[in-house]
Amino acid sequence: MSRVPSHPGALLREVILPETGMTVTKLAEVCGIARNTLSRIVNEKADISEDIAIRLSRALGSTPEFWLAMQNRHTIWKLRNERDAIYKRIERVEAA
């Protein structure tokens, strides 16, 4: 089992907020979202949606694809590790 890919909230919490000097409240205000929504993401209790990815990319000078790719890597890793036995029972469909 490989290392779990970082949740985007970890990047916000450990790098972006400290380097910009912003608080969760201020970044939420800049992005036009509820403080609680961003707090749940920063604390890895919620995932980044497409809407949030666009807002973060505008505020931070990144791309929505960056945030969504990070979220997708994290989510897929979790699912594969939590449901591996279920996935292994799925048989490949062959063309007729």
PDB file of C-alpha atoms in Angstrom:
ATOM      1  CA  MET A   1       0.000   0.000   0.000  1.00  0.00           C
ATOM      2  CA  SER A   2       1.463   3.339  -1.035  1.00  0.00           C
ATOM      3  CA  ARG A   3       1.316   6.602   0.891  1.00  0.00           C
ATOM      4  CA  VAL A   4      -2.049   8.328   0.879  1.00  0.00           C
ATOM      5  CA  PRO A   5      -2.029  11.340  -1.476  1.00  0.00           C
ATOM      6  CA  SER A   6      -2.513  14.604   0.384  1.00  0.00           C
ATOM      7  CA  HIS A   7      -5.990  16.022   0.744  1.00  0.00           C
ATOM      8  CA  PRO A   8      -6.192  19.545  -0.738  1.00  0.00           C
ATOM      9  CA  GLY A   9      -7.142  20.820   2.704  1.00  0.00           C
ATOM     10  CA  ALA A  10      -3.697  19.834   3.959  1.00  0.00           C
ATOM     11  CA  LEU A  11      -2.061  22.039   1.320  1.00  0.00           C
ATOM     12  CA  LEU A  12      -4.287  24.935   2.313  1.00  0.00           C
ATOM     13  CA  ARG A  13      -3.653  24.385   6.032  1.00  0.00           C
ATOM     14  CA  GLU A  14       0.064  23.658   5.951  1.00  0.00           C
ATOM     15  CA  VAL A  15       1.312  25.825   3.070  1.00  0.00           C
ATOM     16  CA  ILE A  16      -1.128  28.339   1.574  1.00  0.00           C
ATOM     17  CA  LEU A  17      -2.572  29.881   4.734  1.00  0.00           C
ATOM     18  CA  PRO A  18       0.798  30.234   6.517  1.00  0.00           C
ATOM     19  CA  GLU A  19       2.574  31.606   3.423  1.00  0.00           C
ATOM     20  CA  THR A  20      -0.152  34.142   2.646  1.00  0.00           C
ATOM     21  CA  GLY A  21      -0.779  35.073   6.273  1.00  0.00           C
ATOM     22  CA  MET A  22      -4.497  34.587   5.686  1.00  0.00           C
ATOM     23  CA  THR A  23      -6.906  32.981   8.090  1.00  0.00           C
ATOM     24  CA  VAL A  24      -9.593  30.509   7.103  1.00  0.00           C
ATOM     25  CA  THR A  25     -12.096  33.318   7.639  1.00  0.00           C
ATOM     26  CA  LYS A  26     -10.265  35.704   5.288  1.00  0.00           C
ATOM     27  CA  LEU A  27      -9.741  33.118   2.516  1.00  0.00           C
ATOM     28  CA  ALA A  28     -13.388  32.089   2.769  1.00  0.00           C
ATOM     29  CA  GLU A  29     -14.390  35.749   2.445  1.00  0.00           C
ATOM     30  CA  VAL A  30     -12.118  36.241  -0.586  1.00  0.00           C
ATOM     31  CA  CYS A  31     -13.574  33.118  -2.213  1.00  0.00           C
ATOM     32  CA  GLY A  32     -17.155  34.097  -1.382  1.00  0.00           C
ATOM     33  CA  ILE A  33     -17.915  30.924   0.577  1.00  0.00           C
ATOM     34  CA  ALA A  34     -18.995  30.216   4.128  1.00  0.00           C
ATOM     35  CA  ARG A  35     -16.213  30.031   6.689  1.00  0.00           C
ATOM     36  CA  ASN A  36     -17.566  26.673   7.875  1.00  0.00           C
ATOM     37  CA  THR A  37     -17.304  25.259   4.341  1.00  0.00           C
ATOM     38  CA  LEU A  38     -13.635  26.187   4.046  1.00  0.00           C
ATOM     39  CA  SER A  39     -12.924  25.091   7.611  1.00  0.00           C
ATOM     40  CA  ARG A  40     -14.310  21.613   6.832  1.00  0.00           C
ATOM     41  CA  ILE A  41     -12.039  21.408   3.749  1.00  0.00           C
ATOM     42  CA  VAL A  42      -8.966  22.645   5.645  1.00  0.00           C
ATOM     43  CA  ASN A  43      -9.639  20.067   8.369  1.00  0.00           C
ATOM     44  CA  GLU A  44     -10.132  17.323   5.739  1.00  0.00           C
ATOM     45  CA  LYS A  45     -13.763  16.766   6.714  1.00  0.00           C
ATOM     46  CA  ALA A  46     -15.089  17.797   3.266  1.00  0.00           C
ATOM     47  CA  ASP A  47     -13.933  17.433  -0.316  1.00  0.00           C
ATOM     48  CA  ILE A  48     -13.293  20.191  -2.824  1.00  0.00           C
ATOM     49  CA  SER A  49     -16.109  20.576  -5.338  1.00  0.00           C
ATOM     50  CA  GLU A  50     -15.749  21.978  -8.835  1.00  0.00           C
ATOM     51  CA  ASP A  51     -17.206  25.281  -7.611  1.00  0.00           C
ATOM     52  CA  ILE A  52     -14.721  25.548  -4.748  1.00  0.00           C
ATOM     53  CA  ALA A  53     -11.866  24.570  -7.099  1.00  0.00           C
ATOM     54  CA  ILE A  54     -12.739  27.470  -9.405  1.00  0.00           C
ATOM     55  CA  ARG A  55     -12.998  29.893  -6.486  1.00  0.00           C
ATOM     56  CA  LEU A  56      -9.656  28.784  -5.009  1.00  0.00           C
ATOM     57  CA  SER A  57      -7.952  28.988  -8.396  1.00  0.00           C
ATOM     58  CA  ARG A  58      -9.171  32.565  -8.888  1.00  0.00           C
ATOM     59  CA  ALA A  59      -8.111  33.611  -5.389  1.00  0.00           C
ATOM     60  CA  LEU A  60      -4.753  31.834  -5.371  1.00  0.00           C
ATOM     61  CA  GLY A  61      -3.625  32.043  -8.994  1.00  0.00           C
ATOM     62  CA  SER A  62      -3.816  28.336  -9.690  1.00  0.00           C
ATOM     63  CA  THR A  63      -6.138  26.267 -11.863  1.00  0.00           C
ATOM     64  CA  PRO A  64      -9.329  24.415 -10.963  1.00  0.00           C
ATOM     65  CA  GLU A  65      -7.787  21.313 -12.522  1.00  0.00           C
ATOM     66  CA  PHE A  66      -4.947  21.436  -9.974  1.00  0.00           C
ATOM     67  CA  TRP A  67      -7.362  21.332  -7.043  1.00  0.00           C
ATOM     68  CA  LEU A  68      -9.622  18.707  -8.592  1.00  0.00           C
ATOM     69  CA  ALA A  69      -6.697  16.459  -9.555  1.00  0.00           C
ATOM     70  CA  MET A  70      -5.413  16.633  -5.996  1.00  0.00           C
ATOM     71  CA  GLN A  71      -8.869  15.816  -4.642  1.00  0.00           C
ATOM     72  CA  ASN A  72      -9.356  12.975  -7.136  1.00  0.00           C
ATOM     73  CA  ARG A  73      -6.006  11.343  -6.287  1.00  0.00           C
ATOM     74  CA  HIS A  74      -6.893  11.450  -2.600  1.00  0.00           C
ATOM     75  CA  THR A  75     -10.429  10.134  -3.078  1.00  0.00           C
ATOM     76  CA  ILE A  76      -9.454   7.318  -5.464  1.00  0.00           C
ATOM     77  CA  TRP A  77      -6.663   6.165  -3.136  1.00  0.00           C
ATOM     78  CA  LYS A  78      -9.080   6.058  -0.198  1.00  0.00           C
ATOM     79  CA  LEU A  79     -11.711   4.132  -2.139  1.00  0.00           C
ATOM     80  CA  ARG A  80      -9.223   1.608  -3.494  1.00  0.00           C
ATOM     81  CA  ASN A  81      -7.892   0.949  -0.025  1.00  0.00           C
ATOM     82  CA  GLU A  82     -11.288   0.812   1.686  1.00  0.00           C
ATOM     83  CA  ARG A  83     -13.106  -1.255  -0.968  1.00  0.00           C
ATOM     84  CA  ASP A  84     -10.323  -3.297  -2.538  1.00  0.00           C
ATOM     85  CA  ALA A  85     -12.029  -6.643  -1.849  1.00  0.00           C
ATOM     86  CA  ILE A  86     -15.218  -5.455  -3.564  1.00  0.00           C
ATOM     87  CA  TYR A  87     -13.361  -4.111  -6.584  1.00  0.00           C
ATOM     88  CA  LYS A  88     -11.354  -7.309  -6.995  1.00  0.00           C
ATOM     89  CA  ARG A  89     -14.585  -9.296  -7.469  1.00  0.00           C
ATOM     90  CA  ILE A  90     -15.515  -7.256 -10.543  1.00  0.00           C
ATOM     91  CA  GLU A  91     -14.715  -9.123 -13.716  1.00  0.00           C
ATOM     92  CA  ARG A  92     -13.592  -7.412 -16.881  1.00  0.00           C
ATOM     93  CA  VAL A  93     -16.158  -7.314 -19.671  1.00  0.00           C
ATOM     94  CA  GLU A  94     -14.818  -8.594 -22.984  1.00  0.00           C
ATOM     95  CA  ALA A  95     -16.048  -7.423 -26.379  1.00  0.00           C
ATOM     96  CA  ALA A  96     -18.201  -9.936 -28.232  1.00  0.00           C
TER      97      ALA A  96
END
